[in-house]
Coordinates of C-alpha atoms and ligand atoms in Angstrom, one line a residue:
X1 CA 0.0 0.0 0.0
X2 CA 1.4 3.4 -0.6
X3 CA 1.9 5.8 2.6
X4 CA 1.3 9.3 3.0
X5 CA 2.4 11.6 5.9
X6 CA -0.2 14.2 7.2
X7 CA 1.6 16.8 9.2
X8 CA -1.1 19.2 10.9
X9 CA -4.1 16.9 12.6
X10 CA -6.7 20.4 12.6
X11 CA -9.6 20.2 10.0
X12 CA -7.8 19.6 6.7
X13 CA -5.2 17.0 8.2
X14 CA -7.7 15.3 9.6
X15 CA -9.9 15.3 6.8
X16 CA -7.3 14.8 4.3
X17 CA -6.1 11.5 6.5
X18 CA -9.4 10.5 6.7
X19 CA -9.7 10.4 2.4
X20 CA -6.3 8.5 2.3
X21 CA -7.6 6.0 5.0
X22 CA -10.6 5.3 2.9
X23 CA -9.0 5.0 -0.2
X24 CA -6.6 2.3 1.0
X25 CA -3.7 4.2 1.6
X26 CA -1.2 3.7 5.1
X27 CA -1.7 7.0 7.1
X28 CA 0.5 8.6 9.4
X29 CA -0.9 11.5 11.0
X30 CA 1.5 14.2 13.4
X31 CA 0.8 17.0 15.3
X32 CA 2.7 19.0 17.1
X33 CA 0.6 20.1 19.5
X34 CA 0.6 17.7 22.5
X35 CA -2.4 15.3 22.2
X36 CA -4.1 16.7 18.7
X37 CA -2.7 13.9 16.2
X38 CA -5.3 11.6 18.8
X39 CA -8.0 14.2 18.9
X40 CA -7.5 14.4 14.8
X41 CA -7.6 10.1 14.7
X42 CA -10.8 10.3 17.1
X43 CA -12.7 12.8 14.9
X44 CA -12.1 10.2 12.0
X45 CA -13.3 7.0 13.9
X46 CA -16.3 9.1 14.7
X47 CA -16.7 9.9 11.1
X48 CA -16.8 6.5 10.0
X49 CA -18.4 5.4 13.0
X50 CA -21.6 8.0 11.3
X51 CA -21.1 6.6 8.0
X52 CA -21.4 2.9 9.3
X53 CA -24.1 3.9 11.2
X54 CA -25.8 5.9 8.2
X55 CA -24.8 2.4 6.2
X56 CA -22.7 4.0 3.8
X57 CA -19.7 2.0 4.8
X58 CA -19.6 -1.6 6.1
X59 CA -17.9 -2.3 9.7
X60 CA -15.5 -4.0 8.2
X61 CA -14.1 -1.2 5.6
X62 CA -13.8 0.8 8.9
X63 CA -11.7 -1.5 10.8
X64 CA -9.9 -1.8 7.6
X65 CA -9.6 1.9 7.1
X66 CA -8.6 2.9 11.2
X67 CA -5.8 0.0 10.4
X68 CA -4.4 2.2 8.3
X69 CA -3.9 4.9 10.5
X70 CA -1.3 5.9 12.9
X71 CA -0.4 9.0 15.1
X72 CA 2.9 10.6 15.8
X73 CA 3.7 13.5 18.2
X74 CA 7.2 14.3 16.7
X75 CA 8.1 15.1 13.0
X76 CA 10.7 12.3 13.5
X77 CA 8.7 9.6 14.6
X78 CA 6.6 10.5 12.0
X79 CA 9.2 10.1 9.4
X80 CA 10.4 7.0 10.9
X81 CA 6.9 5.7 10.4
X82 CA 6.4 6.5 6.9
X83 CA 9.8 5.6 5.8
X84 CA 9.2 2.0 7.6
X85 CA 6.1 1.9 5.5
X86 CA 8.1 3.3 2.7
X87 CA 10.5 0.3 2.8
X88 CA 8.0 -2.5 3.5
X89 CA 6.8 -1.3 0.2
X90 CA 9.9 -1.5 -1.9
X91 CA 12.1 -4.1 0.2
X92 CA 14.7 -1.0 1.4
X93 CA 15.2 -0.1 -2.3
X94 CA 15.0 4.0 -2.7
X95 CA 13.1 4.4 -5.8
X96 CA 12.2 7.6 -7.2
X97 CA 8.5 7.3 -7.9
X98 CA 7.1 7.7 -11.5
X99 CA 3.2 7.4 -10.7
X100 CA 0.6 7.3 -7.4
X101 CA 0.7 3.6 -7.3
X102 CA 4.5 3.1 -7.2
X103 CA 5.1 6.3 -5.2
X104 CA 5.6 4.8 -2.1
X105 CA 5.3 8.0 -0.1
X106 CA 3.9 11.5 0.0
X107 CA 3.6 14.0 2.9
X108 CA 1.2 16.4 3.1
X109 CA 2.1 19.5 5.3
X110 CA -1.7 21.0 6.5
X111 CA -0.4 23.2 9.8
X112 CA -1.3 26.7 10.6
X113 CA -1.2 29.8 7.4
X114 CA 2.3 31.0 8.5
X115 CA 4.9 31.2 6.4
X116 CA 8.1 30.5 8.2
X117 CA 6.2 27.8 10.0
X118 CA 5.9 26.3 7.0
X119 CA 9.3 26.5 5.7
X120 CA 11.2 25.5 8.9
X121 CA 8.6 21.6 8.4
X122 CA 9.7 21.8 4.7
X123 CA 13.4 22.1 6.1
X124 CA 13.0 19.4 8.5
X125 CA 11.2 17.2 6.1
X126 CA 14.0 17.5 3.5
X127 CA 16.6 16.0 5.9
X128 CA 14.2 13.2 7.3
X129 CA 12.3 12.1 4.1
X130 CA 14.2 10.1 1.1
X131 CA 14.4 12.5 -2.1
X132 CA 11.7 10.0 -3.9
X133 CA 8.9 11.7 -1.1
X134 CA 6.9 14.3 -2.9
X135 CA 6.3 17.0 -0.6
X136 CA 3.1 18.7 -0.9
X137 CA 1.8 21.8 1.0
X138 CA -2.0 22.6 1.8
X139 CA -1.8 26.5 2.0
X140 CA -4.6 28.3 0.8
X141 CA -3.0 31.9 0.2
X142 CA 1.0 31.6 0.2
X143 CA 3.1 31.2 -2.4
X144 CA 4.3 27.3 -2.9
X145 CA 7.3 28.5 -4.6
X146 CA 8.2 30.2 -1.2
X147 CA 7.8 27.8 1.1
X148 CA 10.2 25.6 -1.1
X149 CA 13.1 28.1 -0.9
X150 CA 15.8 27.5 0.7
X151 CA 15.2 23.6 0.2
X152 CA 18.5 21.9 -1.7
X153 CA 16.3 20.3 -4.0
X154 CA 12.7 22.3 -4.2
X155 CA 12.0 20.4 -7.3
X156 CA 9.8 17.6 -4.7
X157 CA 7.6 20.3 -3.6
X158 CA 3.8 21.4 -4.8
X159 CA 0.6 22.3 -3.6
X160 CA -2.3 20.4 -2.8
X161 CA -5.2 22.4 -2.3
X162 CA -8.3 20.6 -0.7
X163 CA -11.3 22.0 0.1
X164 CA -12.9 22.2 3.3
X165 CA -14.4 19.6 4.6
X166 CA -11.8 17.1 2.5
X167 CA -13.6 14.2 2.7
X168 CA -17.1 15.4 0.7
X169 CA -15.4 18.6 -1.3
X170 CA -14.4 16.7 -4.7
X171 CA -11.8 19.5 -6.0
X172 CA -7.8 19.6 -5.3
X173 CA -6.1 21.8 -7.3
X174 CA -2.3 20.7 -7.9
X175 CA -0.4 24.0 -7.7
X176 CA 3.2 24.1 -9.5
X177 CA 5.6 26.1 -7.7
X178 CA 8.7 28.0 -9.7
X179 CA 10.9 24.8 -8.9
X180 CA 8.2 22.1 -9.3
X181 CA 9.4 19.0 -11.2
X182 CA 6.9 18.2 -13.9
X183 CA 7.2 14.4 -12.5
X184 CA 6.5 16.2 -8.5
X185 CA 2.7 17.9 -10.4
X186 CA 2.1 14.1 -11.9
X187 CA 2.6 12.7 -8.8
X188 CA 0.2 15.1 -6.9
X189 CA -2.6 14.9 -9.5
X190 CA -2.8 11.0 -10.0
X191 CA -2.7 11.1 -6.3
X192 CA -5.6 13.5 -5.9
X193 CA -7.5 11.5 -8.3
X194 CA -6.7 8.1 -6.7
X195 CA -8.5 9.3 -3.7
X196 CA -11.4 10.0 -6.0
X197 CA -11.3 13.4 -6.1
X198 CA -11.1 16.2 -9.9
X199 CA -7.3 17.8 -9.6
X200 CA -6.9 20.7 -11.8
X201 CA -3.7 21.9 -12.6
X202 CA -3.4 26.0 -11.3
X203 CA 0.0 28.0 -11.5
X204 CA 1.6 29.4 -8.6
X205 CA 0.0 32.6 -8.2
X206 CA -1.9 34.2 -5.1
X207 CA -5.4 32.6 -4.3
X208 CA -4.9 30.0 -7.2
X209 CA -7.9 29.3 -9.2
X210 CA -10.9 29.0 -6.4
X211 CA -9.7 31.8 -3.8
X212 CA -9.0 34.5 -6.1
X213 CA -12.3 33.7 -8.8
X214 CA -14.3 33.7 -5.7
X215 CA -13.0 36.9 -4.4
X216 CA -15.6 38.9 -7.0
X217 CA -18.6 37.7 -5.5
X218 CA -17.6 38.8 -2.2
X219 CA -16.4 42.1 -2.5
X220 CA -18.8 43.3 -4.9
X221 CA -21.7 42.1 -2.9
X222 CA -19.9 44.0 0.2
X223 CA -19.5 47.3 -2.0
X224 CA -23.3 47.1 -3.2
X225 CA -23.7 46.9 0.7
X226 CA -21.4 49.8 1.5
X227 CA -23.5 51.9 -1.8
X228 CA -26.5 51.5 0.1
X229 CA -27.6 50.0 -3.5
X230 CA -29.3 47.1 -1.7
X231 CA -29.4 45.0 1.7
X232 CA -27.9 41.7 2.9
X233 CA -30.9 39.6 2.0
X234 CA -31.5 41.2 -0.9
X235 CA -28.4 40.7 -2.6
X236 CA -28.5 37.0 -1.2
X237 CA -32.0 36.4 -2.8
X238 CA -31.1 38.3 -6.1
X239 CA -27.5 35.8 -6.4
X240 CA -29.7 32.5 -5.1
X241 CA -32.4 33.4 -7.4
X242 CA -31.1 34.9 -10.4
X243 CA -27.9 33.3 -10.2
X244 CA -28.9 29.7 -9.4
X245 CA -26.2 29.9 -7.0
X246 CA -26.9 27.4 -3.9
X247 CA -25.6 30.5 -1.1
X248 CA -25.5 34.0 -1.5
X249 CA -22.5 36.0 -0.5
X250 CA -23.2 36.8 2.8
X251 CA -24.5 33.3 3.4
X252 CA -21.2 32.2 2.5
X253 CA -19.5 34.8 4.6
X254 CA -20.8 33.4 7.8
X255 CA -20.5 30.2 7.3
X256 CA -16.8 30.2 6.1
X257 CA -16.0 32.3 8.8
X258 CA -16.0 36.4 8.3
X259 CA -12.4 36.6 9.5
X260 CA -11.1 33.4 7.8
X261 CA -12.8 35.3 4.7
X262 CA -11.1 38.4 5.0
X263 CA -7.4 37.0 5.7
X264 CA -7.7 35.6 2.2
X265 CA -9.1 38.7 0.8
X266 CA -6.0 40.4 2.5
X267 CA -3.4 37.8 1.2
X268 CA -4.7 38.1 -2.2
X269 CA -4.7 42.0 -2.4
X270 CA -1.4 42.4 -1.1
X271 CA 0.0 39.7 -3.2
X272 CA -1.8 41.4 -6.2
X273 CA -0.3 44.6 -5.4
X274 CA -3.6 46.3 -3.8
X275 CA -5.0 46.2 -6.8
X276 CA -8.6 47.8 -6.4
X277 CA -10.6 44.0 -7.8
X278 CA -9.3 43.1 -4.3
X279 CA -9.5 45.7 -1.5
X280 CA -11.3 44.3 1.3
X281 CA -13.9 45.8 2.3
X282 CA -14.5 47.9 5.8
X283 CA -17.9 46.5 6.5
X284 CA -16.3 43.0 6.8
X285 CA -13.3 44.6 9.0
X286 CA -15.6 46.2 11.4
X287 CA -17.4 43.3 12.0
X288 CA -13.8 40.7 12.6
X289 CA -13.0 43.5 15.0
X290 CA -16.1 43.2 16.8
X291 CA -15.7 39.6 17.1
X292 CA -18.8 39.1 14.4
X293 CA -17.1 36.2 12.9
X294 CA -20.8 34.2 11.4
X295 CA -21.9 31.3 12.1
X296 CA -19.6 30.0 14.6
X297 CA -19.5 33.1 16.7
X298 CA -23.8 33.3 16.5
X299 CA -23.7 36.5 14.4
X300 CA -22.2 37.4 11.3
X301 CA -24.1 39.5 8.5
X302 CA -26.8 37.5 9.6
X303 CA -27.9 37.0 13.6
X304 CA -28.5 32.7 14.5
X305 CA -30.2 33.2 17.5
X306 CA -33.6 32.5 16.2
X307 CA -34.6 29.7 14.4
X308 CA -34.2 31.1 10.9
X309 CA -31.3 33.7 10.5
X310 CA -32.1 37.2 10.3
X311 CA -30.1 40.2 8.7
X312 CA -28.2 41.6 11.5
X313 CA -26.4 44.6 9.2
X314 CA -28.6 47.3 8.2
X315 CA -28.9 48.3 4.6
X316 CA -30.9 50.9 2.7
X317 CA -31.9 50.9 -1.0
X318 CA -30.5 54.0 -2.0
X319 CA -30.2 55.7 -5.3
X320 CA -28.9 53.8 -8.5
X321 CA -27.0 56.8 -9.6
X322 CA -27.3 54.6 -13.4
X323 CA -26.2 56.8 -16.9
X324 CA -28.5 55.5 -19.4
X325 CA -25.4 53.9 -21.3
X326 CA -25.2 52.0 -18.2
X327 CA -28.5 50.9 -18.0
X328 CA -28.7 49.5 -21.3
X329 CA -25.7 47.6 -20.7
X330 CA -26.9 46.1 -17.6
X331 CA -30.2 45.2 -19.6
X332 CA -28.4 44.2 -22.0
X333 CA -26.9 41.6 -19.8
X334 CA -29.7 40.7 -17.7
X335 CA -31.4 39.8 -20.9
X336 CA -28.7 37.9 -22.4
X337 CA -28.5 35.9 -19.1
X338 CA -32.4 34.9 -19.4
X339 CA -33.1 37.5 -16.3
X340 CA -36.9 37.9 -16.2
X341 CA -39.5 40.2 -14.2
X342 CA -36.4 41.9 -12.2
X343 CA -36.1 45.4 -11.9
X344 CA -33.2 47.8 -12.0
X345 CA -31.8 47.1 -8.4
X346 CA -32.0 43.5 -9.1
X347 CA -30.7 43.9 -12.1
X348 CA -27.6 46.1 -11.2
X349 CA -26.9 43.5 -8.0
X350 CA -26.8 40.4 -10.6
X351 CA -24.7 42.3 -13.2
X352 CA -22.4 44.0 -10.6
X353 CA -21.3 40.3 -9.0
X354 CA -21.5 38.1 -12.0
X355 CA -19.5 40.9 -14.0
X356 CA -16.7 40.8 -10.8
X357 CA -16.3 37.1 -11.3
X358 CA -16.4 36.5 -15.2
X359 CA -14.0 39.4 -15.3
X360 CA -11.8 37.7 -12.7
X361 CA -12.2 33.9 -14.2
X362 CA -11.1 35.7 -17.4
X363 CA -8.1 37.7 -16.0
X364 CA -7.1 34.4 -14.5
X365 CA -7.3 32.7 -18.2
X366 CA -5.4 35.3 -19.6
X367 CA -2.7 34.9 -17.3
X368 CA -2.0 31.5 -17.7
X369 CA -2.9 30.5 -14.4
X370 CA -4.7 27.5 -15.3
X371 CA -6.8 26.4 -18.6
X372 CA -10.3 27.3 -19.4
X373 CA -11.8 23.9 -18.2
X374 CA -9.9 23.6 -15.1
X375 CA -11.1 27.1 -14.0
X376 CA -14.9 26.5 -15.1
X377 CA -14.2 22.8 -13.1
X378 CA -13.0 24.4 -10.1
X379 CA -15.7 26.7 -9.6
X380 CA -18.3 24.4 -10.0
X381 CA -16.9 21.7 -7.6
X382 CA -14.7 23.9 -5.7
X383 CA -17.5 26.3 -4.3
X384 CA -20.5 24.7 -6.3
X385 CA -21.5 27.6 -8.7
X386 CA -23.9 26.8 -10.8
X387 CA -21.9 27.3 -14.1
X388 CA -18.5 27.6 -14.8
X389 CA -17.7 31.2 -15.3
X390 CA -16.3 31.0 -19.0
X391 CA -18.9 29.0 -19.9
X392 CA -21.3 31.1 -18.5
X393 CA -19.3 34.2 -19.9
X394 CA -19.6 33.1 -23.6
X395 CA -23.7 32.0 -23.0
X396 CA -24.3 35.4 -22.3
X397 CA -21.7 36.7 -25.2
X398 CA -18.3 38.2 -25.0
X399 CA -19.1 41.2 -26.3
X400 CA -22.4 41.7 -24.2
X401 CA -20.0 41.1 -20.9
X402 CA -17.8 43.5 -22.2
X403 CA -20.2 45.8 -22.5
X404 CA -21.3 45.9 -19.2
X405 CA -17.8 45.9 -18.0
X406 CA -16.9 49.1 -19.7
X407 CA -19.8 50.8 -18.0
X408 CA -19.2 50.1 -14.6
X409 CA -15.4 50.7 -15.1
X410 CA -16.0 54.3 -16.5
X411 CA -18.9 54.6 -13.2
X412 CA -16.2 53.3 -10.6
X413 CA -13.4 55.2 -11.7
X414 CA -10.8 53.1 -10.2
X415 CA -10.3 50.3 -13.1
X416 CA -11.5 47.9 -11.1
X417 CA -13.5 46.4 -14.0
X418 CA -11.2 47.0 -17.0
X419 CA -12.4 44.2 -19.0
X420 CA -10.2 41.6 -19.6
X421 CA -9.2 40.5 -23.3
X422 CA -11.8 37.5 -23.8
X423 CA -14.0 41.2 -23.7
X424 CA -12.3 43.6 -25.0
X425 CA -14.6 45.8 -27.8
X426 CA -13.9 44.0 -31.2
Ligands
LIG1 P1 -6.3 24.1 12.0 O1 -6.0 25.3 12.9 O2 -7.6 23.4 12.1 O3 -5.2 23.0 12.1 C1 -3.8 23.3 12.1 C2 -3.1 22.2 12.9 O4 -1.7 22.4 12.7 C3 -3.3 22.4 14.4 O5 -3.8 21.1 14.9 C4 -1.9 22.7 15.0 O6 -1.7 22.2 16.3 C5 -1.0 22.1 13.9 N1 0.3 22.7 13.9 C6 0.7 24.0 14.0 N2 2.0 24.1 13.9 C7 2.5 22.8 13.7 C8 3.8 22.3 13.5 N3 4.9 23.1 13.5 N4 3.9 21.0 13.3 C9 2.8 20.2 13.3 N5 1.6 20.6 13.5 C10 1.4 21.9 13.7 O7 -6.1 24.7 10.5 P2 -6.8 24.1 9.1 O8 -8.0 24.9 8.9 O9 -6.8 22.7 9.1 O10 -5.7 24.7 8.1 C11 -4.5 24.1 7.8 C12 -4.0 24.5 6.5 O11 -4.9 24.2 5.5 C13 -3.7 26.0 6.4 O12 -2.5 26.2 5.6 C14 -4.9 26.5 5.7 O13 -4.7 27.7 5.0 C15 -5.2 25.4 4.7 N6 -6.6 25.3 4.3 C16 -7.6 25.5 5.1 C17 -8.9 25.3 4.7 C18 -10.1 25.5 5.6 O14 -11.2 25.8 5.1 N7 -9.9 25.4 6.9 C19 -9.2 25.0 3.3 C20 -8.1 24.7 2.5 C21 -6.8 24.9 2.9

């Protein structure tokens, strides 16, 4: 059986064990905090002990599957483990591995967002691991290429991005850092897939494919917000029932967490030199520093104190400020997007936040950060929209898109919707 070392036992360590485990592979899991690696192990038997008891597993694939699984307090112990595992496999022989089934070993690094955390785990695992090991890192906002510097041979690393929670999100993308072998990428991707999951490929580059394409349909809902154009629910309604999209912004806001939310807003904007697409937005800061985190801290943009949420942020429809050029545009669109029996507001929300993340989805394209079907794939599995946004860009029409871009662009003032080439005027 192939082995793989999780190193970080919180929610995506554990969950990212847990697919492994299921899918045959020998786990060990490490933690460095004292005691987590067992709390990580017991969350898994207690997910399996749910899908037994919900008969979507038998007893005996989850004896098979905790068999498979092994804690270790210390990075070195941990190594020990999987390199024992490691040589079980190939009888002591130190292969370099050419696919997922004759890899013999991969470690996963899932530990807290820090940087030189990171790094200083990389370092260690460089000295402990043979140089067949593919090391893979879980961040969700740092570079990959910089947490492989410094390494003597950063060629093993990549990223591995799952999706929260691991076990039912079916999206990783494989991230290819500057010094990435080609053979590294392979490695991660048929991996990925042997644990039944879609990899798409993504360059290097801040928020990937999922965190920065998502980024749109945050912040533009936040600045419709902050316009006084419309309210909370309103905007979630228009997205939900317009959009066909399962959760509306602020919906999603709360329940990802309003400051885990914004640190990825903040990573991307920096890392995209502020660029104004990605300014996060003071609404959302004001409510992290009140401690209005969402869902998990009982109030978010929305209050859970009741037995149906209820908007907790006030909002006021105020004027739509629209030049007429503008309005046909947006009508335009609406139109072209099979909008019915909406009026301008609802109009102007859909337009506003659909334009944000075709524009974005297309930037991305343009840029060469991944192909067109691995960023319409992603979206759709990787935060279930209902389309992918190219697709969905060339329903409506290029040049109809465009349109509305160059509207709101000469309206905001600050080129945060210069229309990327796939709109440009022809
Ligand atoms: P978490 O806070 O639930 O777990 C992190 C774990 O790492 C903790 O158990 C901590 O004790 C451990 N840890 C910290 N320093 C360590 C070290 N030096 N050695 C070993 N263990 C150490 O965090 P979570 O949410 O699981 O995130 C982990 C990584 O996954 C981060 O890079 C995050 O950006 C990324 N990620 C998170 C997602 C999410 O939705 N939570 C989604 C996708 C990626």
């Amino acid at each position: 059986m192939p082995a793989v070392l999780v190193i970080g036992a919180g929610t995506m360590g554990a969950g990212i064990a847990q697919v492994a485990a299921m899918r045959g592979w020998d786990v060990v899991l490490q933690d460095a905090a004292p005691g987590a690696a067992e709390r990580g192990a017991a969350g898994i038997r207690a997910q399996l002990d749910r899908l037994v008891e919900k008969g979507k597993m038998t007893d005996e694939a989850r004896a098979t599957a905790l068999g498979r699984l092994r804690t270790a307090a210390t990075l070195e112990d941990a190594a020990e483990g999987i390199v024992g595992l490691q040589n079980r496999q190939t009888g002591g022989r130190s292969e370099p591995c050419a696919t997922a089934e004759t890899c013999s070993a991969l470690a996963i690094e899932a530990v807290v967002e820090r940087l030189e955390v990171k790094r200083e785990i990389f370092q260690r695992l460089e000295a402990l691991l043979p140089g067949s090991t593919v090391l893979a890192t879980n961040t969700s906002s740092l570079s990959v290429s910089a947490i492989a510097e410094g390494l003597r041979d950063p060629s093993r690393v990549i990223g591995m991005h799952f999706f929260n929670p691991a076990p039912l999100m079916p999206l990783v993308e494989v991230i290819a850092g500057r010094a990435s072998a080609s053979e590294a990428v392979s490695i991660g991707t048929e991996t990925a897939r042997a644990w039944g999951k879609t990899a798409v490929r993504a360059k290097d580059t801040p928020g990937f494919i999922v965190n920065r394409v998502a980024r749109g349909y945050y912040l533009e809902a936040l600045r419709l917000l902050g316009e006084e154009i419309s309210t909370v629910e309103k905007i979630d309604r228009v997205m939900k029932e317009l959009g066909g999209f399962r959760m509306g912004p602020f919906e999603l806001m709360d329940l990802v967490g309003l400051d885990v939310n914004l640190a990825v807003s903040t990573s991307v904007w920096e890392q995209m030199n502020r660029h104004a697409r990605f300014t996060p937005h003071d609404i959302q800061r004001n409510l992290v520093a009140e401690g209005r985190l969402g869902r998990k801290t009982g109030l978010g943009f929305y209050a859970y104190d009741g037995p149906t949420p209820t908007p907790a942020v006030p909002g006021r429809k105020g004027d739509l400020a629209m030049s007429a050029e503008m309005q046909r545009a947006v009508h335009a669109f609406a139109d072209a997007a099979g909008v019915e029996d909406c009026h301008d507001a609802c109009r102007l929300i859909f337009v506003r936040v659909l334009c944000a993340v075709l524009n974005e989805a297309a930037l991305a394209l343009e840029e060469g950060v991944a192909s067109e079907a691995d960023i319409d794939t992603a979206m759709k599995l990787g935060t279930n929209y209902p389309h992918g946004p190219l697709e969905w860009a060339r329903r409506i029409g290029t040049s109809v898109v465009g349109r509305a871009l160059r509207a709101l662009n000469t309206a905001a003032g600050d080129d945060r919707y210069r229309p990327a080439k796939l709109f440009a005027a022809t």
